[in-house]
Short mmCIF file of C-alpha atoms and ligand atoms in Angstrom, two decimals:
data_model
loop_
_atom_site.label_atom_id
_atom_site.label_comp_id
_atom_site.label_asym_id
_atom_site.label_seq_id
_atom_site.Cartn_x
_atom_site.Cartn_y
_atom_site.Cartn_z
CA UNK L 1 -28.20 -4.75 -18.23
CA UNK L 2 -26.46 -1.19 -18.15
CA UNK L 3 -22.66 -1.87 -18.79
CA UNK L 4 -22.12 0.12 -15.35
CA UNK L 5 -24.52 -1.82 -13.47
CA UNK L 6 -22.34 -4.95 -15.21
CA UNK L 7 -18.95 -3.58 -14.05
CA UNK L 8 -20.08 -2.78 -10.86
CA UNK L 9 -21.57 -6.20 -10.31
CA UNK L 10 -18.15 -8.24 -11.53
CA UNK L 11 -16.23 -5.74 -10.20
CA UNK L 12 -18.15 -6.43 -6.81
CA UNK L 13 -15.46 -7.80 -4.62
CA UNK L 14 -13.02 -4.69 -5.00
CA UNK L 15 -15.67 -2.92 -4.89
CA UNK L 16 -17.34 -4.33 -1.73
CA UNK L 17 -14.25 -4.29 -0.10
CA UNK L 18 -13.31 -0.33 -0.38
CA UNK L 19 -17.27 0.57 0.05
CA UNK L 20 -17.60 -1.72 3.13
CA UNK L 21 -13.75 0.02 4.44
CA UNK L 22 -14.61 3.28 3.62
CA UNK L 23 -18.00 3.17 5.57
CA UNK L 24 -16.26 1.45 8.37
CA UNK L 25 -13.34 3.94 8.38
CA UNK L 26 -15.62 6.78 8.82
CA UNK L 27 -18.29 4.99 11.19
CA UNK L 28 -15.38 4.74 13.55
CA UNK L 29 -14.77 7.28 15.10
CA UNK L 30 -18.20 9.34 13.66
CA UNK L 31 -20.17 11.80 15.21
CA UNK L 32 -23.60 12.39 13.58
CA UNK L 33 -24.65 15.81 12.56
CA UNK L 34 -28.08 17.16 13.57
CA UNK L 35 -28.04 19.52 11.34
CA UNK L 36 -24.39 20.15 10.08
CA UNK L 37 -23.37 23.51 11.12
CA UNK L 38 -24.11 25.91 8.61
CA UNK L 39 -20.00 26.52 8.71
CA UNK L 40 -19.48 22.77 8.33
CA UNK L 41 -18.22 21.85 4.44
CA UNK L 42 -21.43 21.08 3.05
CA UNK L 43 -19.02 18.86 0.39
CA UNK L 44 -15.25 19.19 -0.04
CA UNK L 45 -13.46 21.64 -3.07
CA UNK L 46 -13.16 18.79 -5.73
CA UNK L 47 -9.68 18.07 -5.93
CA UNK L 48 -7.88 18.12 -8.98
CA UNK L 49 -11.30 17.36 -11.28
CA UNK L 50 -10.83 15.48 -13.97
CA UNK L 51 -10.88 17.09 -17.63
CA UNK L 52 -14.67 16.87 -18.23
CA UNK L 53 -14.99 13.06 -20.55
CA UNK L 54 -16.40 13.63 -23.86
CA UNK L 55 -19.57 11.64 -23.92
CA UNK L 56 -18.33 9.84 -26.98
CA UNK L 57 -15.06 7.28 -26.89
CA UNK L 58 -12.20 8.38 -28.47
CA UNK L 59 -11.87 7.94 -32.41
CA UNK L 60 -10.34 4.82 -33.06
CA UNK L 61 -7.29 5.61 -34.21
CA UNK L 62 -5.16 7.16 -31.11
CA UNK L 63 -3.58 10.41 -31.81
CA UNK L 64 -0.08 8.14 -31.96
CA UNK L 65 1.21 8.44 -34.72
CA UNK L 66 1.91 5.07 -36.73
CA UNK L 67 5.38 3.80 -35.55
CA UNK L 68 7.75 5.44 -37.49
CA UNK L 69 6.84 9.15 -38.92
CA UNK L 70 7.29 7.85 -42.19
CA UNK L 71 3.96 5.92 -41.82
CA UNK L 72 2.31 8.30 -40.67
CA UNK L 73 -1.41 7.76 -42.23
CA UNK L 74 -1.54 10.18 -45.63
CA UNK L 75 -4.31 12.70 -45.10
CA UNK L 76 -6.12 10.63 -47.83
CA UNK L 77 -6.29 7.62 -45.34
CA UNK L 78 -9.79 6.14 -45.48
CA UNK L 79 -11.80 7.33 -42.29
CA UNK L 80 -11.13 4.62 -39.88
CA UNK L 81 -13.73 2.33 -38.74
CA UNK L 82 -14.70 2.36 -35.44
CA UNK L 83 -12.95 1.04 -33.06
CA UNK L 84 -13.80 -3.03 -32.37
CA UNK L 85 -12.69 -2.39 -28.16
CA UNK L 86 -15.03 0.53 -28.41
CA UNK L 87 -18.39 -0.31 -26.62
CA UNK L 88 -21.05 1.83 -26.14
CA UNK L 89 -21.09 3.28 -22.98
CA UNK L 90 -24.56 4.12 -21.18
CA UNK L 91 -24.86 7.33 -19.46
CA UNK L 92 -24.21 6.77 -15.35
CA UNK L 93 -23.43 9.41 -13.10
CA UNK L 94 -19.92 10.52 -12.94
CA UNK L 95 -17.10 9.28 -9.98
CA UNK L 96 -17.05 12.56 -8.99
CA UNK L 97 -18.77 15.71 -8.06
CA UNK L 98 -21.97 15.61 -9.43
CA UNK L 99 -23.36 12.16 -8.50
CA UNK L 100 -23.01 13.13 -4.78
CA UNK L 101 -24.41 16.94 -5.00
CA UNK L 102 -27.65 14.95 -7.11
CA UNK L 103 -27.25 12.24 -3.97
CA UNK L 104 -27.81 14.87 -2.14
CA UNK L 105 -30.51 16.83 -3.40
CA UNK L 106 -32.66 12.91 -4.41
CA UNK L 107 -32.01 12.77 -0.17
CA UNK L 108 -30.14 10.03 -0.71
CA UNK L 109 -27.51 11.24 1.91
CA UNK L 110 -29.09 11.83 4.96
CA UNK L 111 -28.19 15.00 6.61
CA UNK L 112 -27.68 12.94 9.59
CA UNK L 113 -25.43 10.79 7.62
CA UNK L 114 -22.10 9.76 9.98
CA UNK L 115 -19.41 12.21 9.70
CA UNK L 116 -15.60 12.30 10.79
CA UNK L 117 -13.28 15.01 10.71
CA UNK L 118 -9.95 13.71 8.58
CA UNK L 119 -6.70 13.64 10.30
CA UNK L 120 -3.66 11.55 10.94
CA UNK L 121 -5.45 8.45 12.10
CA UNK L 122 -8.14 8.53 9.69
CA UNK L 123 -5.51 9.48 6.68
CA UNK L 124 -3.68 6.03 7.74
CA UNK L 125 -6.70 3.86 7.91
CA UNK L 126 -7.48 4.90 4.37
CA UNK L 127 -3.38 4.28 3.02
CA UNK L 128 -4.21 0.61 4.58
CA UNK L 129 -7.27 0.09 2.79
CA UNK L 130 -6.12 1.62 -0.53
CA UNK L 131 -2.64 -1.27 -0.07
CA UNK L 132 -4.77 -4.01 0.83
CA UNK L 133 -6.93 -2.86 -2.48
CA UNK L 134 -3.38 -3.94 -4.14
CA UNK L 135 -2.95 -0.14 -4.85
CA UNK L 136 0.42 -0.51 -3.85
CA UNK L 137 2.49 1.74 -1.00
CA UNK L 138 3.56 4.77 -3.31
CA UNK L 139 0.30 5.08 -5.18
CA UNK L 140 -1.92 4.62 -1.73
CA UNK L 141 0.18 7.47 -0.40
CA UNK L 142 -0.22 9.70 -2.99
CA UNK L 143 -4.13 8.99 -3.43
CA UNK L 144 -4.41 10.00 0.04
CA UNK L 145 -2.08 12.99 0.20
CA UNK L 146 -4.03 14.49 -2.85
CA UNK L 147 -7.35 13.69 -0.98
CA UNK L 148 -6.18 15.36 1.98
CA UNK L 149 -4.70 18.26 0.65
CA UNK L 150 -6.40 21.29 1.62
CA UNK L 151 -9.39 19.39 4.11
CA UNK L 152 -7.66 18.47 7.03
CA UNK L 153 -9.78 19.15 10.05
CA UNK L 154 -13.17 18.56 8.22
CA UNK L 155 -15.38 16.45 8.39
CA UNK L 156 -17.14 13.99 5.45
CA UNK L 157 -19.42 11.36 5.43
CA UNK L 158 -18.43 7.97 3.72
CA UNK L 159 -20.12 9.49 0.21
CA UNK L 160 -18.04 12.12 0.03
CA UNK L 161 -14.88 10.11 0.67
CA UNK L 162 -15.88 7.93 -1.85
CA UNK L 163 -16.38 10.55 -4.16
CA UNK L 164 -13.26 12.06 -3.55
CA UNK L 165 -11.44 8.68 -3.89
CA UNK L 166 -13.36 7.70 -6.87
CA UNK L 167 -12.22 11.29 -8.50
CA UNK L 168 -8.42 10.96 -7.62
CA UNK L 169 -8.19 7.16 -9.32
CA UNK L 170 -10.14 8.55 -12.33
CA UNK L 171 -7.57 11.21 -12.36
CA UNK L 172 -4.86 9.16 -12.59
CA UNK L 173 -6.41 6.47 -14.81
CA UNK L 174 -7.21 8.87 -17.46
CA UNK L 175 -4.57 9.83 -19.23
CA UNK L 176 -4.15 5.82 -20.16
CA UNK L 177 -7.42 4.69 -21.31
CA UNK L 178 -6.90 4.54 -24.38
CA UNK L 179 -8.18 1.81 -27.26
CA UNK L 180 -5.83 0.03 -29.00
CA UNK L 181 -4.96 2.50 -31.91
CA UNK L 182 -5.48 1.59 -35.16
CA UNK L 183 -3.10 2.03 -38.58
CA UNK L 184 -3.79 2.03 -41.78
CA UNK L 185 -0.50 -0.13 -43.00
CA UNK L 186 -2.05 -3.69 -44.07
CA UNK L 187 -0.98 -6.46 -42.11
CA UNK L 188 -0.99 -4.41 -38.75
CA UNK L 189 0.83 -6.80 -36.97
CA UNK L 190 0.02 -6.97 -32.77
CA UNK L 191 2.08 -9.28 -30.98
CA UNK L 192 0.40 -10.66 -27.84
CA UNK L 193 2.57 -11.02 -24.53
CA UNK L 194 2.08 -11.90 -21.12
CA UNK L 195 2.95 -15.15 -18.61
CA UNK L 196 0.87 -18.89 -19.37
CA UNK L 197 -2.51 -18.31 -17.86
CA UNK L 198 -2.61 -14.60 -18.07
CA UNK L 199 -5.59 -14.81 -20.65
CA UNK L 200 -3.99 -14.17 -23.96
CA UNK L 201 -5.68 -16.84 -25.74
CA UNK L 202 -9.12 -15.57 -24.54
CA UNK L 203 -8.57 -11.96 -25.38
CA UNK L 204 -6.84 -12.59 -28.71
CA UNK L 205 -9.67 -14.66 -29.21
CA UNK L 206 -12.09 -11.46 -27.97
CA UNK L 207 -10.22 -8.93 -29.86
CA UNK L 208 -10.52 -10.52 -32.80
CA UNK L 209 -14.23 -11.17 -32.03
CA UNK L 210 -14.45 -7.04 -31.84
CA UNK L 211 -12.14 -6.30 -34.89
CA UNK L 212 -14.15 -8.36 -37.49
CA UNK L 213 -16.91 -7.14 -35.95
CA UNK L 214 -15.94 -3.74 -36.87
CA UNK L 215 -15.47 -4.70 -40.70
CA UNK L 216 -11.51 -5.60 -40.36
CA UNK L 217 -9.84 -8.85 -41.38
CA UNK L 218 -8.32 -10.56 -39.40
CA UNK L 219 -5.77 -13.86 -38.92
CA UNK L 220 -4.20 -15.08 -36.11
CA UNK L 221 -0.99 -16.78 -36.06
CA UNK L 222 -0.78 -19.28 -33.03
CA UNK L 223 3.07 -18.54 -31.73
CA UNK L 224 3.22 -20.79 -28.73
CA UNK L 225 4.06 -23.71 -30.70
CA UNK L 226 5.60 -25.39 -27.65
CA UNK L 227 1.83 -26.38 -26.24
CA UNK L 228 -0.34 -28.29 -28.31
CA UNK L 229 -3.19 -27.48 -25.56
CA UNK L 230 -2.25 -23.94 -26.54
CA UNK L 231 -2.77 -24.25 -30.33
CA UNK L 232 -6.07 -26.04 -29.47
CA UNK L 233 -7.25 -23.13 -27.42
CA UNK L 234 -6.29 -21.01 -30.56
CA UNK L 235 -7.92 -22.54 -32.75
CA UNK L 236 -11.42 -22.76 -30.43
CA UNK L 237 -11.28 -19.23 -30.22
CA UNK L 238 -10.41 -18.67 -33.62
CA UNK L 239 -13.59 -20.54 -34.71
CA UNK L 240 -15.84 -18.43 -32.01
CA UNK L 241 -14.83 -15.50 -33.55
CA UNK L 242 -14.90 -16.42 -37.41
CA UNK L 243 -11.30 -15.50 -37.70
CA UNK L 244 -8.68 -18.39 -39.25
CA UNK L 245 -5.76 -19.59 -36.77
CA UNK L 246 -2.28 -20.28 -38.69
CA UNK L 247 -0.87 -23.01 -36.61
CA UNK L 248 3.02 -24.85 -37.36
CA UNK L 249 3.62 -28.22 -35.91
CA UNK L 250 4.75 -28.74 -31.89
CA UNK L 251 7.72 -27.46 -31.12
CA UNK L 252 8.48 -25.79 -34.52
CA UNK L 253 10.22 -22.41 -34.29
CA UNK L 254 7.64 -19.56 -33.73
CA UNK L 255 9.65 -17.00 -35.50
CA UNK L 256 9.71 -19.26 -38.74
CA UNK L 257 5.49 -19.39 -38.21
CA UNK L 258 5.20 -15.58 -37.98
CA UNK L 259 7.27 -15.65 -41.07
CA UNK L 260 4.85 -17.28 -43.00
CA UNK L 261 1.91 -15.66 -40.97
CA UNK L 262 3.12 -11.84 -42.47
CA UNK L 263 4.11 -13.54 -45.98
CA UNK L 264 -0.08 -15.10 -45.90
CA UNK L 265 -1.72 -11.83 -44.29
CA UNK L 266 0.36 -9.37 -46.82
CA UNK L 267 -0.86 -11.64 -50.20
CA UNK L 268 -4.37 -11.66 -48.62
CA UNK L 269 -4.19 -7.76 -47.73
CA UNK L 270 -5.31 -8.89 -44.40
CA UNK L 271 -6.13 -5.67 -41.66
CA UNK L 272 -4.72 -7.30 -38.87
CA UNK L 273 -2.33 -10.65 -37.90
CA UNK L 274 -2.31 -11.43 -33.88
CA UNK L 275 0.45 -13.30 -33.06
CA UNK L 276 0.61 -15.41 -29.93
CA UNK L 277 3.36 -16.01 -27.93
CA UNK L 278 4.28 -18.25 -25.26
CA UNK L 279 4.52 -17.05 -21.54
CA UNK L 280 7.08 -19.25 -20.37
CA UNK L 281 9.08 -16.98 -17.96
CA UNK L 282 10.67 -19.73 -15.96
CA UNK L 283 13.38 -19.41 -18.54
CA UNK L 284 14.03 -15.58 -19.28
CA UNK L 285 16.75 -15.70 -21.69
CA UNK L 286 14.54 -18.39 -24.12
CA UNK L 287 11.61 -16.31 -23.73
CA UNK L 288 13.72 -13.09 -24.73
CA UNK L 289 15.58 -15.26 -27.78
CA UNK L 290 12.60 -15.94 -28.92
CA UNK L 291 10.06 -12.96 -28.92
CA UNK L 292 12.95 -11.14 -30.29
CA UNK L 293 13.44 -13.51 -32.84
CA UNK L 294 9.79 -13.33 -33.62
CA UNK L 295 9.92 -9.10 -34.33
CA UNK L 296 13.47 -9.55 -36.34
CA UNK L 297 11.84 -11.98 -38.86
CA UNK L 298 8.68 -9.72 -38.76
CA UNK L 299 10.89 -6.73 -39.39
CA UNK L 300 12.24 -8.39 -42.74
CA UNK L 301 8.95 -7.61 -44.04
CA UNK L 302 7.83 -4.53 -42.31
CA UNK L 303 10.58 -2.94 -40.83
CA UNK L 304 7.82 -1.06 -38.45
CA UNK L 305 6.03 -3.95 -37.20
CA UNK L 306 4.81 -5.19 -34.88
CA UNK L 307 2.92 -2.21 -34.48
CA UNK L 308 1.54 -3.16 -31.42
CA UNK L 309 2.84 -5.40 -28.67
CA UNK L 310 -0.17 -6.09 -26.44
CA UNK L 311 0.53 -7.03 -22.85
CA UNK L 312 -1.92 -9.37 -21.21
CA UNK L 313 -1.69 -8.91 -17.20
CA UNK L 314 -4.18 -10.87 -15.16
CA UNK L 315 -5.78 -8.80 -12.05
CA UNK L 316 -5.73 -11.61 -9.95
CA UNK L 317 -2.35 -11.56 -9.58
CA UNK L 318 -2.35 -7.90 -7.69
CA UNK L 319 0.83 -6.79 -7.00
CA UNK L 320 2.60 -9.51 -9.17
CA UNK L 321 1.25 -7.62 -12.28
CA UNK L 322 3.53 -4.75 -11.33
CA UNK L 323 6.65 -7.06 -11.71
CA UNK L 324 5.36 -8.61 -14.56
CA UNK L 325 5.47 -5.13 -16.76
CA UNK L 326 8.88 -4.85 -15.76
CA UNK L 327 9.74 -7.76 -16.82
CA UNK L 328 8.03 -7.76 -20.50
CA UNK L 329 9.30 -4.18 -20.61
CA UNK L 330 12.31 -5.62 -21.11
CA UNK L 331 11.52 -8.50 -23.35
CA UNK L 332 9.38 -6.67 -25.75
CA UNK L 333 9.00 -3.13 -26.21
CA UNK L 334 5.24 -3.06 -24.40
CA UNK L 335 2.94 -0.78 -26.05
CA UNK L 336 -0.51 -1.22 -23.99
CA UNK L 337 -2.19 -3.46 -21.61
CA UNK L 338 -5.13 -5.70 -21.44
CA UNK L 339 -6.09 -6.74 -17.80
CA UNK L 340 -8.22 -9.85 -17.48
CA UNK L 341 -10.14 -11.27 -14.83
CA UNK L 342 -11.42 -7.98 -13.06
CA UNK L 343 -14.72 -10.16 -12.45
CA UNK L 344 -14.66 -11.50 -9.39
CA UNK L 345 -11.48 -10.23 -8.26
CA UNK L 346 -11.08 -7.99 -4.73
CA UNK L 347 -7.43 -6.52 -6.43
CA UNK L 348 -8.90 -4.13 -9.24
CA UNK L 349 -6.80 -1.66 -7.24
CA UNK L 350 -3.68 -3.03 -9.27
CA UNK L 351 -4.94 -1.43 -12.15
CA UNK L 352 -4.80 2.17 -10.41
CA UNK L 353 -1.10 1.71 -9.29
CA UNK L 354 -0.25 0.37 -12.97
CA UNK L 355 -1.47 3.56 -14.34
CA UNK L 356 0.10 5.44 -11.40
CA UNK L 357 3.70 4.03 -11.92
CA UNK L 358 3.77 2.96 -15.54
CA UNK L 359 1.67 5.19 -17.54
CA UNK L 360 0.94 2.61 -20.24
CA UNK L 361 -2.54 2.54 -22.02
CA UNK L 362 -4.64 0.36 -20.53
CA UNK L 363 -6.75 -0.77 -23.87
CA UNK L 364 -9.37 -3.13 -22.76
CA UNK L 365 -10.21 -4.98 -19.28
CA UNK L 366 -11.63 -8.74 -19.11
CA UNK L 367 -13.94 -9.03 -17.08
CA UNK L 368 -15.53 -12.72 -18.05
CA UNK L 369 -15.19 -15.61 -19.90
CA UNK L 370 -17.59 -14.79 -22.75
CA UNK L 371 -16.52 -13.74 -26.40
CA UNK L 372 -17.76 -10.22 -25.76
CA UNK L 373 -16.53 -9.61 -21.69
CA UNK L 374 -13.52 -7.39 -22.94
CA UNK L 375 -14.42 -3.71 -22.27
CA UNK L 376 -12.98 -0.09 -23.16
CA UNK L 377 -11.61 0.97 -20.14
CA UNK L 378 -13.31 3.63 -18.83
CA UNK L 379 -11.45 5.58 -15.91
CA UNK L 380 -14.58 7.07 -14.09
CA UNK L 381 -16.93 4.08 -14.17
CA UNK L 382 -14.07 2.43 -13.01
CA UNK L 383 -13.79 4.43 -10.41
CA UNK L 384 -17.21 4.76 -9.26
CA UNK L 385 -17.42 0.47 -9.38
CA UNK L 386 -14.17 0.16 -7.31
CA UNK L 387 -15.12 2.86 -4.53
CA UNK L 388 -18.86 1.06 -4.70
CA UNK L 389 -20.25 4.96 -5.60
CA UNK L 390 -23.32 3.63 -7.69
CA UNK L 391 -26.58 4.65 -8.39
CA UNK L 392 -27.87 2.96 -5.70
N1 GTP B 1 -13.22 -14.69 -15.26
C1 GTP B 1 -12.41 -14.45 -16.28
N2 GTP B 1 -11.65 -15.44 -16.77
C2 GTP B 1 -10.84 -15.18 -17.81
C3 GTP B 1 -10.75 -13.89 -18.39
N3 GTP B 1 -9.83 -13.94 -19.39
C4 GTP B 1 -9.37 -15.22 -19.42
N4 GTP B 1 -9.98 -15.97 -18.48
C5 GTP B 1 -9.76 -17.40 -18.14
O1 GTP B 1 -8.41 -17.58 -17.75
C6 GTP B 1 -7.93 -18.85 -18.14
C7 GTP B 1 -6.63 -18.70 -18.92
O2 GTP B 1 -6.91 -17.99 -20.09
P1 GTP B 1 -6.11 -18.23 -21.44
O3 GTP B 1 -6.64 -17.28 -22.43
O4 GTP B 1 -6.07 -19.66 -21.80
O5 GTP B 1 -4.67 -17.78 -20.97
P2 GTP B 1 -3.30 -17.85 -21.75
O6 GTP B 1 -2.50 -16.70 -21.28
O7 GTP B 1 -3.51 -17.99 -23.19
O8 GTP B 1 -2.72 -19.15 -21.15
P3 GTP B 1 -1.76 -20.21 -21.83
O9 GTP B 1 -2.52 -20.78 -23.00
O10 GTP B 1 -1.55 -21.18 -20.72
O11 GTP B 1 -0.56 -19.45 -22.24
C8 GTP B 1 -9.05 -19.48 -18.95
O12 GTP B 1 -9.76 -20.37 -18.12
C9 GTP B 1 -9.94 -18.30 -19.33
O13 GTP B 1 -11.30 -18.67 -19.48
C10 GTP B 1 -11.56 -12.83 -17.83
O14 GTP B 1 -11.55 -11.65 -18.23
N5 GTP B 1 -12.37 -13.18 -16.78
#
């Protein structure tokens, strides 16, 4: 099945929910053209188009320099491999522009096709939708101010509001899909963070999956000692993905684990060691003790580790993942997101007002169960699955 089609389908209820809104929003209060005046805006001025996407991913290895300058890859630095979160993407029609001026000229929007000229009321109606698409206030505003701008007074069908919609979100999600970037230093160490539940264990489990697939080694180091359930989950996932889980006994100190984690995956010459941690944010100060515990021991080995800390948000949470960044922003010095569970979920819209207000990557998106449901994140089929513009 074409990865869009996929997204689109798990991405259904956020999807369904702004498609269904948007039609509604426009129905109401629609007059029908027959024909459109030949003065009418046969489509709006795009706003704000997006930089035209390469058709391939990006390389691997973001333009981010390693952590300090110092490790910097050498210019002799074997070509990096490609990318394990990179998945091919098929070709679909863009968010934006073009998808509705082909629309148009397949007939697939009838000339007759409900219209309504944009104003105050309308403008409001759409900031409601976009909030109860957990957009969030400030980033519903602005999505609507920059859709206005310039077109008050005319009047568009539910297409090209879609379109317009679809092309502001991929605007702002953009400049953060990025994959998880890749160093040459041998253990790169990525510390996984994020509350109980989140999906950590899944998409360490995932990532791994991707990484060997890609040719890297890899070892995970299974940091929530606390939870024997936890370990266990580890160490399932470990075995689905061929990939060996270091485990300490319950209740054992998780920085003295990671310890012997970076001492094993530096005499191996191991690619990459994922460390777990717990999510336990019921107690703050514990959970801040020890993650910062777990980088000082690291750091006695590699002063520039961990070179990634991964934050694992779950969409269902909507709005909650906001104040969850905040909060590991200040435990651990975040460095990219992975957002699970955007099957099935009607509050994909978080993702837009994380990019909006936080600006951090946004590496890879869960949307199953399965080893391989982890995505790249890709801002414009993204967009076109949560505004429901398909190919329909
Ligand atoms: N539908 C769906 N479910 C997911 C996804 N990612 C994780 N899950 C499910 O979410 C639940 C929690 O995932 P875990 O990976 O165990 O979460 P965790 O953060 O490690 O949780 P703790 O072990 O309690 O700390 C499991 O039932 C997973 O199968 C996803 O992308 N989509």
């Amino acid at each position: 099945m074409a990865f869009f089609k996929k997204l689109k389908d798990k991405l259904f209820n956020s999807s369904s929910k702004l498609d269904e809104g948007l039609d509604a929003i426009v129905t109401d209060g629609a007059e029908v053209d027959t024909p459109p005046p030949a003065d009418a805006p046969a489509r709006p001025a795009p706003v704000a188009t997006p930089a035209p996407r390469p058709e391939e991913i990006p390389p691997p290895v973001s333009e981010t320099p390693a952590p300090p300058p110092s490790e910097a890859p050498p210019p002799s630095a074997p070509a990096p491999t490609p990318t394990p979160i990179e998945i091919p993407v098929e070709q679909t029609p863009p968010a934006g522009g073009k998808s509705g001026l082909l629309g148009r000229l397949l007939g697939r929007e009838s000339s007759a096709a409900p219209r309504r000229a944009l104003d105050d009321d309308m403008l409001e109606q759409l900031e409601e939708l976009l909030i109860t698409a957990d957009m969030g206030v400030d980033t519903a505003l602005r999505v609507t101010a920059n859709m206005a701008e310039g077109r008050m007074g005319k009047r568009l069908s539910a297409r090209e509001i879609k379109e317009l919609l679809a092309q502001e979100i991929a605007r702002i999600m953009e400049p953060v899909a990025t994959p998880m970037p890749l160093y040459p230093k041998k253990p790169q160490v990525v510390l996984v963070v994020g509350v109980n539940g989140s999906g950590k264990t899944t998409t360490i489990g995932k990532l791994a999956s991707q990484f060997k697939a890609a040719g890297k080694t890899v070892v995970i180091a299974a940091g929530d000692t606390f939870r024997a359930a936890a370990v266990e989950q580890l160490q399932i996932w470990g075995d689905r993905a061929g990939v060996p889980v270091l485990t300490a006994p319950e209740g054992s100190d998780p920085a003295s684990l990671a310890w012997d984690a970076m001492a094993q995956a530096e005499r191996d010459g191991t690619d990459l060691l994922m460390i777990d941690t717990a999510g336990r944010l019921q107690n703050r100060a514990d959970l801040m003790e020890e993650l910062s515990k777990i980088v000082r021991v690291i750091r006695k080995k590699d002063e520039t580790a961990p070179h990634n800390t991964l934050l694992v948000l779950d969409a269902t949470t909507g709005q909650n993942a906001l104040s969850q960044v905040e909060t590991f922003q200040k435990l651990a010095d975040v460095s990219g997101l992975v957002m699970t569970k955007l099957d099935g979920t009607a509050r994909g819209g978080v993702l837009v007002a994380l990019a909006d207000k936080f600006g951090l990557p946004i590496h890879a998106i869960g949307v199953g169960e399965q080893i391989d449901d982890l995505a790249p994140f890709d801002p414009e089929e993204f967009a076109a699955a949560l505004t429901g513009l398909d190919t329909r």
